[in-house]
Amino acid sequence: MKIFDLGPSPTEKKEENIMDKNYYVTTPIYYPSGKFHIGTAYVTTLADMLKRLKKMQGYDCLMLTGVDEHGQKIEDKAKDENMSPQEYVDVQADAAKKLWKTMKIDYDIFMRTTDEYHCKAVQEIFERFLKQGDIYKGEYEGWYCKPCESYFTETQLVDGKCPDCGREVTKMKEEAYFFNMKKYADRLLEYYNTHPDFIKPEYRKTEMINNFIKPGLEDLCVTRTSFDWGIKVKSDPKHVIYVWLDALTNYITALGYLSDDDSKFKKYWPADVHLVGKDIARFHLIYWPIFLMALDLPLPKTIFVHNWFVMKDGKMSKSKGNVIYPDQLIERYGLDATKYFLIRELPTSQDGLFSPEEFVERYNFDLCNDLSNLLNRTISMVNKYFDGKVPEYKGLQNEVDEDLEKASKDAITNFENEINNFEFANSLKAIWSYISRTNKYIDETSPWVLAKDEESKEKLKSCIYHLVANLREIAILIRPLMEDTSDNMLRQLGMSNNVTWDSLKEYKDIKNTKVIEKGEPIFMRLNAEEEVEAIKDMMKK
């Protein structure tokens, strides 16, 4: 069964007993180091899109995001800013919430690992692991990457540097507690093999097996004594719990696990999908499931690992002057255009390329030429030929109409299939193929020619009805990602925005509809040369 199977509504599910009616989607909790770039905005936008999609289908949804606030690098950052660690993370948490408000992210829980309930639960989890013999005390000596909060063996380093971020590593030696990962290695591998939907895309599983499990899974250092900012081990308070044991457990502590009220945990766990970036894949695909196994808890249904946005000259970097922030794009081009680009340009199979030229091209061609012009032309023709009143559906008039209705069904099916296969960029591609097919329909039917011949009146009515019906479907299909644009389209079409996924079944049921008197462009064409330079200036700043 696919996690995103869009089949029956919850009312139908009760009879068929196919799916759980609850839906829990999470982003990682982010390290608070200043403004979030488009990579962070991507995964949060994706989570928000999935939540909105499932809500349209009638599911009871919960979305979690937040900030990861403990660790040595936070302590050091706070010192650099002449602040206490708590003061520093408070400022960063407020900045994150402000961005998500700007992006209209509909999260339900904003997780902070400094919250008292989380700290208490993490302490209890640690003590449970200790009592079970999963954790033992030893001495750590090895290589440590401060930015990644990660330990590595000599063989895991790449050219003597961190294999994840490429930065310098430091030789560390200190007393520490270790989690016995070897104890669960075979069980984890068996789970991989018997749960094909657990890791998406598939090649990420192969990476974990070949790079970490087959060579021999190393026990994980789970405490530090060389800094103070973190959750203290209850039975040995000179030790601070390692940030990844602390951070990963947020997915269950946020639901009330080990608290006085665990009703959300009972309702929503296991998560339907964790969305994570490839830089933290190892922690989520190896350490997190092992922690859950040790707690005797079910594992998430799917963990989806996304790629990165990169620039023509490689990774985004402030030192290179090539970082782009979502609020910059939103301020100049609008929220929906920014979100559309983020999801459309990041494929599952490889990194996505951000370039000013590509952004402007997507805006002008996909949003302005294809979508906005289609809406504008259709409203103009409804007003010109039928005084703004949408004709009623009276059956197919020709093979072109029949082909268009087939395209309608195909578009919905293709969208669902791409979502089910975790091909999110392709899901938008399926919608835009439908938009292109609808534009082509205008050329095929030539309504301006039909209008000249009284005998072609019924064909003209059919043509205009099909255009309006298609636009309504397009507005529903894009709604989980581009709600403002969807609202605008439905308003101009004279329709209610109170739509659900089941509304897609109402293709032939549009009645007594009157469009607005004059169409309003939802996207205006950009001067490509000027806007490319404007985006380059944003990156320099």
PDB file of C-alpha atoms in Angstrom, residues 94-353:
ATOM      1  CA  ASP A  94      10.919  33.657  16.458  1.00  0.00           C
ATOM      2  CA  ALA A  95      12.645  34.231  13.098  1.00  0.00           C
ATOM      3  CA  ALA A  96      11.640  30.758  11.916  1.00  0.00           C
ATOM      4  CA  LYS A  97       8.011  31.279  12.927  1.00  0.00           C
ATOM      5  CA  LYS A  98       7.996  34.624  11.124  1.00  0.00           C
ATOM      6  CA  LEU A  99       9.186  32.998   7.881  1.00  0.00           C
ATOM      7  CA  TRP A 100       6.618  30.201   8.083  1.00  0.00           C
ATOM      8  CA  LYS A 101       3.919  32.827   8.642  1.00  0.00           C
ATOM      9  CA  THR A 102       5.107  34.684   5.534  1.00  0.00           C
ATOM     10  CA  MET A 103       4.959  31.409   3.608  1.00  0.00           C
ATOM     11  CA  LYS A 104       1.539  30.532   5.094  1.00  0.00           C
ATOM     12  CA  ILE A 105       2.848  27.199   6.369  1.00  0.00           C
ATOM     13  CA  ASP A 106      -0.045  25.478   8.120  1.00  0.00           C
ATOM     14  CA  TYR A 107       1.921  23.568  10.764  1.00  0.00           C
ATOM     15  CA  ASP A 108       0.218  22.221  13.889  1.00  0.00           C
ATOM     16  CA  ILE A 109       3.233  21.827  16.169  1.00  0.00           C
ATOM     17  CA  PHE A 110       6.314  24.036  16.262  1.00  0.00           C
ATOM     18  CA  MET A 111       8.789  21.874  18.136  1.00  0.00           C
ATOM     19  CA  ARG A 112      11.579  23.338  20.282  1.00  0.00           C
ATOM     20  CA  THR A 113      14.013  20.918  21.882  1.00  0.00           C
ATOM     21  CA  THR A 114      14.464  23.292  24.808  1.00  0.00           C
ATOM     22  CA  ASP A 115      10.825  22.741  25.817  1.00  0.00           C
ATOM     23  CA  GLU A 116      10.645  21.182  29.257  1.00  0.00           C
ATOM     24  CA  TYR A 117       8.342  18.291  28.306  1.00  0.00           C
ATOM     25  CA  HIS A 118      10.770  17.239  25.572  1.00  0.00           C
ATOM     26  CA  CYS A 119      13.792  17.411  27.878  1.00  0.00           C
ATOM     27  CA  LYS A 120      12.099  15.234  30.491  1.00  0.00           C
ATOM     28  CA  ALA A 121      11.065  12.636  27.929  1.00  0.00           C
ATOM     29  CA  VAL A 122      14.585  12.471  26.449  1.00  0.00           C
ATOM     30  CA  GLN A 123      16.030  11.888  29.917  1.00  0.00           C
ATOM     31  CA  GLU A 124      13.585   9.033  30.479  1.00  0.00           C
ATOM     32  CA  ILE A 125      14.385   7.509  27.094  1.00  0.00           C
ATOM     33  CA  PHE A 126      18.119   7.627  27.873  1.00  0.00           C
ATOM     34  CA  GLU A 127      17.603   5.931  31.237  1.00  0.00           C
ATOM     35  CA  ARG A 128      15.467   3.254  29.611  1.00  0.00           C
ATOM     36  CA  PHE A 129      18.197   2.525  27.060  1.00  0.00           C
ATOM     37  CA  LEU A 130      20.749   2.409  29.861  1.00  0.00           C
ATOM     38  CA  LYS A 131      18.649  -0.009  31.904  1.00  0.00           C
ATOM     39  CA  GLN A 132      18.099  -2.261  28.869  1.00  0.00           C
ATOM     40  CA  GLY A 133      21.819  -2.461  28.212  1.00  0.00           C
ATOM     41  CA  ASP A 134      21.549  -0.590  24.914  1.00  0.00           C
ATOM     42  CA  ILE A 135      23.824   2.170  26.253  1.00  0.00           C
ATOM     43  CA  TYR A 136      27.211   1.650  27.930  1.00  0.00           C
ATOM     44  CA  LYS A 137      29.925   3.977  29.208  1.00  0.00           C
ATOM     45  CA  GLY A 138      33.310   4.143  27.500  1.00  0.00           C
ATOM     46  CA  GLU A 139      35.811   6.588  26.123  1.00  0.00           C
ATOM     47  CA  TYR A 140      35.466   8.243  22.752  1.00  0.00           C
ATOM     48  CA  GLU A 141      38.449   9.003  20.600  1.00  0.00           C
ATOM     49  CA  GLY A 142      37.839   9.971  17.011  1.00  0.00           C
ATOM     50  CA  TRP A 143      36.963  12.688  14.569  1.00  0.00           C
ATOM     51  CA  TYR A 144      34.197  15.185  15.265  1.00  0.00           C
ATOM     52  CA  CYS A 145      32.511  17.678  12.914  1.00  0.00           C
ATOM     53  CA  LYS A 146      31.080  20.548  14.926  1.00  0.00           C
ATOM     54  CA  PRO A 147      28.744  21.968  12.202  1.00  0.00           C
ATOM     55  CA  CYS A 148      27.175  18.532  11.641  1.00  0.00           C
ATOM     56  CA  GLU A 149      27.327  17.477  15.312  1.00  0.00           C
ATOM     57  CA  SER A 150      28.662  14.158  13.977  1.00  0.00           C
ATOM     58  CA  TYR A 151      31.391  11.672  14.843  1.00  0.00           C
ATOM     59  CA  PHE A 152      33.327   9.784  12.178  1.00  0.00           C
ATOM     60  CA  THR A 153      35.905   7.041  12.031  1.00  0.00           C
ATOM     61  CA  GLU A 154      39.118   7.518  10.088  1.00  0.00           C
ATOM     62  CA  THR A 155      37.781   5.453   7.194  1.00  0.00           C
ATOM     63  CA  GLN A 156      34.590   7.492   6.940  1.00  0.00           C
ATOM     64  CA  LEU A 157      36.430  10.776   6.341  1.00  0.00           C
ATOM     65  CA  VAL A 158      36.777  12.046   2.774  1.00  0.00           C
ATOM     66  CA  ASP A 159      40.203  13.553   2.133  1.00  0.00           C
ATOM     67  CA  GLY A 160      40.527  13.975   5.889  1.00  0.00           C
ATOM     68  CA  LYS A 161      37.335  16.050   6.121  1.00  0.00           C
ATOM     69  CA  CYS A 162      33.694  15.574   7.091  1.00  0.00           C
ATOM     70  CA  PRO A 163      31.992  13.294   4.535  1.00  0.00           C
ATOM     71  CA  ASP A 164      28.699  15.196   4.925  1.00  0.00           C
ATOM     72  CA  CYS A 165      29.673  18.872   4.709  1.00  0.00           C
ATOM     73  CA  GLY A 166      33.337  18.803   3.633  1.00  0.00           C
ATOM     74  CA  ARG A 167      34.514  20.923   6.570  1.00  0.00           C
ATOM     75  CA  GLU A 168      37.487  20.350   8.843  1.00  0.00           C
ATOM     76  CA  VAL A 169      37.097  17.816  11.670  1.00  0.00           C
ATOM     77  CA  THR A 170      38.648  17.793  15.138  1.00  0.00           C
ATOM     78  CA  LYS A 171      40.251  14.903  17.000  1.00  0.00           C
ATOM     79  CA  MET A 172      38.277  14.337  20.199  1.00  0.00           C
ATOM     80  CA  LYS A 173      38.918  12.237  23.285  1.00  0.00           C
ATOM     81  CA  GLU A 174      36.530  12.206  26.235  1.00  0.00           C
ATOM     82  CA  GLU A 175      34.464   9.956  28.458  1.00  0.00           C
ATOM     83  CA  ALA A 176      31.176   9.167  26.785  1.00  0.00           C
ATOM     84  CA  TYR A 177      28.196   6.858  26.649  1.00  0.00           C
ATOM     85  CA  PHE A 178      27.668   4.756  23.522  1.00  0.00           C
ATOM     86  CA  PHE A 179      24.574   3.229  21.966  1.00  0.00           C
ATOM     87  CA  ASN A 180      25.089  -0.369  20.882  1.00  0.00           C
ATOM     88  CA  MET A 181      24.095  -0.039  17.211  1.00  0.00           C
ATOM     89  CA  LYS A 182      25.602  -3.435  16.313  1.00  0.00           C
ATOM     90  CA  LYS A 183      22.935  -5.109  18.425  1.00  0.00           C
ATOM     91  CA  TYR A 184      20.203  -3.945  16.024  1.00  0.00           C
ATOM     92  CA  ALA A 185      22.053  -4.003  12.675  1.00  0.00           C
ATOM     93  CA  ASP A 186      20.620  -7.313  11.431  1.00  0.00           C
ATOM     94  CA  ARG A 187      17.124  -6.393  12.577  1.00  0.00           C
ATOM     95  CA  LEU A 188      17.344  -3.070  10.727  1.00  0.00           C
ATOM     96  CA  LEU A 189      18.542  -4.752   7.553  1.00  0.00           C
ATOM     97  CA  GLU A 190      15.683  -7.227   7.759  1.00  0.00           C
ATOM     98  CA  TYR A 191      13.229  -4.351   8.150  1.00  0.00           C
ATOM     99  CA  TYR A 192      14.656  -2.666   5.055  1.00  0.00           C
ATOM    100  CA  ASN A 193      14.165  -5.863   3.058  1.00  0.00           C
ATOM    101  CA  THR A 194      10.613  -6.527   4.209  1.00  0.00           C
ATOM    102  CA  HIS A 195       9.299  -2.944   4.006  1.00  0.00           C
ATOM    103  CA  PRO A 196       9.924  -1.637   0.465  1.00  0.00           C
ATOM    104  CA  ASP A 197       8.097   1.653   1.120  1.00  0.00           C
ATOM    105  CA  PHE A 198      10.099   2.521   4.236  1.00  0.00           C
ATOM    106  CA  ILE A 199      12.851   4.435   2.389  1.00  0.00           C
ATOM    107  CA  LYS A 200      12.159   6.578  -0.651  1.00  0.00           C
ATOM    108  CA  PRO A 201      13.735   6.917  -3.114  1.00  0.00           C
ATOM    109  CA  GLU A 202      14.990   3.333  -3.282  1.00  0.00           C
ATOM    110  CA  TYR A 203      18.624   4.206  -3.962  1.00  0.00           C
ATOM    111  CA  ARG A 204      18.946   5.827  -0.523  1.00  0.00           C
ATOM    112  CA  LYS A 205      18.472   2.398   1.043  1.00  0.00           C
ATOM    113  CA  THR A 206      21.294   1.032  -1.089  1.00  0.00           C
ATOM    114  CA  GLU A 207      23.531   3.892   0.084  1.00  0.00           C
ATOM    115  CA  MET A 208      22.830   3.122   3.739  1.00  0.00           C
ATOM    116  CA  ILE A 209      23.514  -0.593   3.299  1.00  0.00           C
ATOM    117  CA  ASN A 210      26.701  -0.238   1.257  1.00  0.00           C
ATOM    118  CA  ASN A 211      28.210   2.741   3.087  1.00  0.00           C
ATOM    119  CA  PHE A 212      27.306   2.042   6.710  1.00  0.00           C
ATOM    120  CA  ILE A 213      25.685  -1.311   7.458  1.00  0.00           C
ATOM    121  CA  LYS A 214      27.706  -3.782   5.366  1.00  0.00           C
ATOM    122  CA  PRO A 215      31.115  -2.338   6.387  1.00  0.00           C
ATOM    123  CA  GLY A 216      30.033  -2.829  10.015  1.00  0.00           C
ATOM    124  CA  LEU A 217      27.760  -0.467  11.900  1.00  0.00           C
ATOM    125  CA  GLU A 218      29.736   1.541  14.454  1.00  0.00           C
ATOM    126  CA  ASP A 219      28.324   2.086  17.945  1.00  0.00           C
ATOM    127  CA  LEU A 220      27.109   5.664  18.316  1.00  0.00           C
ATOM    128  CA  CYS A 221      28.534   8.118  20.846  1.00  0.00           C
ATOM    129  CA  VAL A 222      25.445   9.584  22.556  1.00  0.00           C
ATOM    130  CA  THR A 223      26.866  11.948  25.206  1.00  0.00           C
ATOM    131  CA  ARG A 224      29.457  14.685  25.525  1.00  0.00           C
ATOM    132  CA  THR A 225      31.244  16.203  28.536  1.00  0.00           C
ATOM    133  CA  SER A 226      33.208  18.991  26.831  1.00  0.00           C
ATOM    134  CA  PHE A 227      30.298  21.466  26.707  1.00  0.00           C
ATOM    135  CA  ASP A 228      27.245  22.231  28.802  1.00  0.00           C
ATOM    136  CA  TRP A 229      24.351  23.329  26.548  1.00  0.00           C
ATOM    137  CA  GLY A 230      22.092  20.334  26.279  1.00  0.00           C
ATOM    138  CA  ILE A 231      19.928  17.853  28.164  1.00  0.00           C
ATOM    139  CA  LYS A 232      21.792  16.356  31.125  1.00  0.00           C
ATOM    140  CA  VAL A 233      21.849  12.612  31.756  1.00  0.00           C
ATOM    141  CA  LYS A 234      19.664  12.169  34.819  1.00  0.00           C
ATOM    142  CA  SER A 235      21.855   9.513  36.450  1.00  0.00           C
ATOM    143  CA  ASP A 236      25.178  11.092  35.428  1.00  0.00           C
ATOM    144  CA  PRO A 237      24.646  14.869  35.002  1.00  0.00           C
ATOM    145  CA  LYS A 238      28.196  15.709  33.913  1.00  0.00           C
ATOM    146  CA  HIS A 239      27.178  14.148  30.584  1.00  0.00           C
ATOM    147  CA  VAL A 240      25.096  16.053  28.027  1.00  0.00           C
ATOM    148  CA  ILE A 241      22.953  13.886  25.749  1.00  0.00           C
ATOM    149  CA  TYR A 242      24.206  13.828  22.172  1.00  0.00           C
ATOM    150  CA  VAL A 243      22.208  16.156  19.976  1.00  0.00           C
ATOM    151  CA  TRP A 244      20.970  13.497  17.542  1.00  0.00           C
ATOM    152  CA  LEU A 245      19.463  11.299  20.244  1.00  0.00           C
ATOM    153  CA  ASP A 246      17.907  14.495  21.604  1.00  0.00           C
ATOM    154  CA  ALA A 247      16.695  15.835  18.247  1.00  0.00           C
ATOM    155  CA  LEU A 248      15.414  12.660  16.620  1.00  0.00           C
ATOM    156  CA  THR A 249      13.098  11.797  19.481  1.00  0.00           C
ATOM    157  CA  ASN A 250      11.204  15.061  18.938  1.00  0.00           C
ATOM    158  CA  TYR A 251       8.926  13.273  16.461  1.00  0.00           C
ATOM    159  CA  ILE A 252       7.374  11.299  19.316  1.00  0.00           C
ATOM    160  CA  THR A 253       7.865  13.645  22.291  1.00  0.00           C
ATOM    161  CA  ALA A 254       5.997  16.361  20.350  1.00  0.00           C
ATOM    162  CA  LEU A 255       2.992  14.007  20.371  1.00  0.00           C
ATOM    163  CA  GLY A 256       3.181  13.528  24.130  1.00  0.00           C
ATOM    164  CA  TYR A 257       5.177  10.297  24.295  1.00  0.00           C
ATOM    165  CA  LEU A 258       6.101   9.600  27.956  1.00  0.00           C
ATOM    166  CA  SER A 259       3.981  12.544  29.115  1.00  0.00           C
ATOM    167  CA  ASP A 260       0.786  12.744  31.145  1.00  0.00           C
ATOM    168  CA  ASP A 261      -1.181  13.241  27.921  1.00  0.00           C
ATOM    169  CA  ASP A 262      -0.134  10.894  25.129  1.00  0.00           C
ATOM    170  CA  SER A 263      -3.441  11.028  23.227  1.00  0.00           C
ATOM    171  CA  LYS A 264      -1.835  12.563  20.132  1.00  0.00           C
ATOM    172  CA  PHE A 265       0.855   9.907  20.178  1.00  0.00           C
ATOM    173  CA  LYS A 266      -1.749   7.144  20.276  1.00  0.00           C
ATOM    174  CA  LYS A 267      -3.712   8.825  17.489  1.00  0.00           C
ATOM    175  CA  TYR A 268      -0.991   9.815  15.002  1.00  0.00           C
ATOM    176  CA  TRP A 269       2.001   7.536  15.536  1.00  0.00           C
ATOM    177  CA  PRO A 270       3.529   5.997  13.480  1.00  0.00           C
ATOM    178  CA  ALA A 271       4.150   8.958  11.210  1.00  0.00           C
ATOM    179  CA  ASP A 272       2.947   8.608   7.639  1.00  0.00           C
ATOM    180  CA  VAL A 273       6.033  10.325   6.288  1.00  0.00           C
ATOM    181  CA  HIS A 274       9.211  11.990   7.541  1.00  0.00           C
ATOM    182  CA  LEU A 275      10.650  14.432   4.995  1.00  0.00           C
ATOM    183  CA  VAL A 276      14.419  14.893   5.389  1.00  0.00           C
ATOM    184  CA  GLY A 277      17.359  16.234   3.383  1.00  0.00           C
ATOM    185  CA  LYS A 278      20.090  13.943   2.107  1.00  0.00           C
ATOM    186  CA  ASP A 279      22.641  15.506   4.505  1.00  0.00           C
ATOM    187  CA  ILE A 280      20.797  13.986   7.482  1.00  0.00           C
ATOM    188  CA  ALA A 281      19.695  10.755   5.795  1.00  0.00           C
ATOM    189  CA  ARG A 282      22.035   8.543   7.853  1.00  0.00           C
ATOM    190  CA  PHE A 283      20.603   9.770  11.150  1.00  0.00           C
ATOM    191  CA  HIS A 284      16.999   9.198  10.063  1.00  0.00           C
ATOM    192  CA  LEU A 285      17.463   5.966   8.138  1.00  0.00           C
ATOM    193  CA  ILE A 286      19.784   4.171  10.578  1.00  0.00           C
ATOM    194  CA  TYR A 287      19.889   5.722  14.054  1.00  0.00           C
ATOM    195  CA  TRP A 288      16.244   6.781  14.325  1.00  0.00           C
ATOM    196  CA  PRO A 289      14.700   3.400  13.388  1.00  0.00           C
ATOM    197  CA  ILE A 290      17.115   1.654  15.748  1.00  0.00           C
ATOM    198  CA  PHE A 291      16.124   3.970  18.609  1.00  0.00           C
ATOM    199  CA  LEU A 292      12.473   3.158  17.888  1.00  0.00           C
ATOM    200  CA  MET A 293      13.211  -0.569  17.819  1.00  0.00           C
ATOM    201  CA  ALA A 294      14.904  -0.240  21.197  1.00  0.00           C
ATOM    202  CA  LEU A 295      11.796   1.528  22.504  1.00  0.00           C
ATOM    203  CA  ASP A 296       9.620  -1.226  21.003  1.00  0.00           C
ATOM    204  CA  LEU A 297       7.715   1.333  18.939  1.00  0.00           C
ATOM    205  CA  PRO A 298       6.504   1.082  15.329  1.00  0.00           C
ATOM    206  CA  LEU A 299       8.630   2.781  12.695  1.00  0.00           C
ATOM    207  CA  PRO A 300       7.440   5.593  10.402  1.00  0.00           C
ATOM    208  CA  LYS A 301       5.649   4.302   7.326  1.00  0.00           C
ATOM    209  CA  THR A 302       7.955   6.190   4.955  1.00  0.00           C
ATOM    210  CA  ILE A 303      11.044   8.364   5.203  1.00  0.00           C
ATOM    211  CA  PHE A 304      11.487  10.429   2.049  1.00  0.00           C
ATOM    212  CA  VAL A 305      14.981  11.826   1.440  1.00  0.00           C
ATOM    213  CA  HIS A 306      15.133  14.856  -0.818  1.00  0.00           C
ATOM    214  CA  ASN A 307      18.087  16.287  -2.715  1.00  0.00           C
ATOM    215  CA  TRP A 308      19.531  19.800  -2.555  1.00  0.00           C
ATOM    216  CA  PHE A 309      19.217  22.956  -4.536  1.00  0.00           C
ATOM    217  CA  VAL A 310      22.638  23.808  -5.936  1.00  0.00           C
ATOM    218  CA  MET A 311      23.980  26.720  -7.958  1.00  0.00           C
ATOM    219  CA  LYS A 312      25.957  26.616 -11.175  1.00  0.00           C
ATOM    220  CA  ASP A 313      29.123  26.977  -9.086  1.00  0.00           C
ATOM    221  CA  GLY A 314      28.167  24.269  -6.596  1.00  0.00           C
ATOM    222  CA  LYS A 315      26.528  24.365  -3.147  1.00  0.00           C
ATOM    223  CA  MET A 316      24.953  27.529  -1.814  1.00  0.00           C
ATOM    224  CA  SER A 317      27.409  29.397   0.378  1.00  0.00           C
ATOM    225  CA  LYS A 318      27.429  32.842   1.963  1.00  0.00           C
ATOM    226  CA  SER A 319      31.159  33.100   1.235  1.00  0.00           C
ATOM    227  CA  LYS A 320      30.466  32.533  -2.472  1.00  0.00           C
ATOM    228  CA  GLY A 321      27.683  35.095  -2.461  1.00  0.00           C
ATOM    229  CA  ASN A 322      25.254  32.693  -4.095  1.00  0.00           C
ATOM    230  CA  VAL A 323      22.627  32.104  -1.368  1.00  0.00           C
ATOM    231  CA  ILE A 324      19.003  32.893  -2.141  1.00  0.00           C
ATOM    232  CA  TYR A 325      16.368  33.246   0.566  1.00  0.00           C
ATOM    233  CA  PRO A 326      12.653  32.523   0.112  1.00  0.00           C
ATOM    234  CA  ASP A 327      11.451  35.805   1.598  1.00  0.00           C
ATOM    235  CA  GLN A 328      13.441  37.702  -1.041  1.00  0.00           C
ATOM    236  CA  LEU A 329      11.675  35.856  -3.847  1.00  0.00           C
ATOM    237  CA  ILE A 330       8.263  36.107  -2.167  1.00  0.00           C
ATOM    238  CA  GLU A 331       8.543  39.860  -1.717  1.00  0.00           C
ATOM    239  CA  ARG A 332       9.201  40.435  -5.431  1.00  0.00           C
ATOM    240  CA  TYR A 333       7.361  37.579  -7.171  1.00  0.00           C
ATOM    241  CA  GLY A 334       4.714  36.405  -4.731  1.00  0.00           C
ATOM    242  CA  LEU A 335       4.289  33.348  -2.545  1.00  0.00           C
ATOM    243  CA  ASP A 336       2.692  30.969  -5.029  1.00  0.00           C
ATOM    244  CA  ALA A 337       5.277  31.588  -7.751  1.00  0.00           C
ATOM    245  CA  THR A 338       8.055  30.907  -5.239  1.00  0.00           C
ATOM    246  CA  LYS A 339       6.461  27.706  -3.947  1.00  0.00           C
ATOM    247  CA  TYR A 340       5.741  26.477  -7.447  1.00  0.00           C
ATOM    248  CA  PHE A 341       9.382  26.894  -8.445  1.00  0.00           C
ATOM    249  CA  LEU A 342      10.657  25.136  -5.299  1.00  0.00           C
ATOM    250  CA  ILE A 343       8.606  21.988  -5.859  1.00  0.00           C
ATOM    251  CA  ARG A 344       8.790  21.966  -9.661  1.00  0.00           C
ATOM    252  CA  GLU A 345      12.586  22.314  -9.874  1.00  0.00           C
ATOM    253  CA  LEU A 346      13.796  19.673  -7.429  1.00  0.00           C
ATOM    254  CA  PRO A 347      13.639  16.160  -8.921  1.00  0.00           C
ATOM    255  CA  THR A 348      13.763  13.016  -6.807  1.00  0.00           C
ATOM    256  CA  SER A 349      16.690  11.529  -8.719  1.00  0.00           C
ATOM    257  CA  GLN A 350      19.226  14.365  -8.501  1.00  0.00           C
ATOM    258  CA  ASP A 351      19.967  17.819  -7.115  1.00  0.00           C
ATOM    259  CA  GLY A 352      17.942  20.719  -8.478  1.00  0.00           C
ATOM    260  CA  LEU A 353      19.637  23.695 -10.084  1.00  0.00           C
TER     261      LEU A 353
END
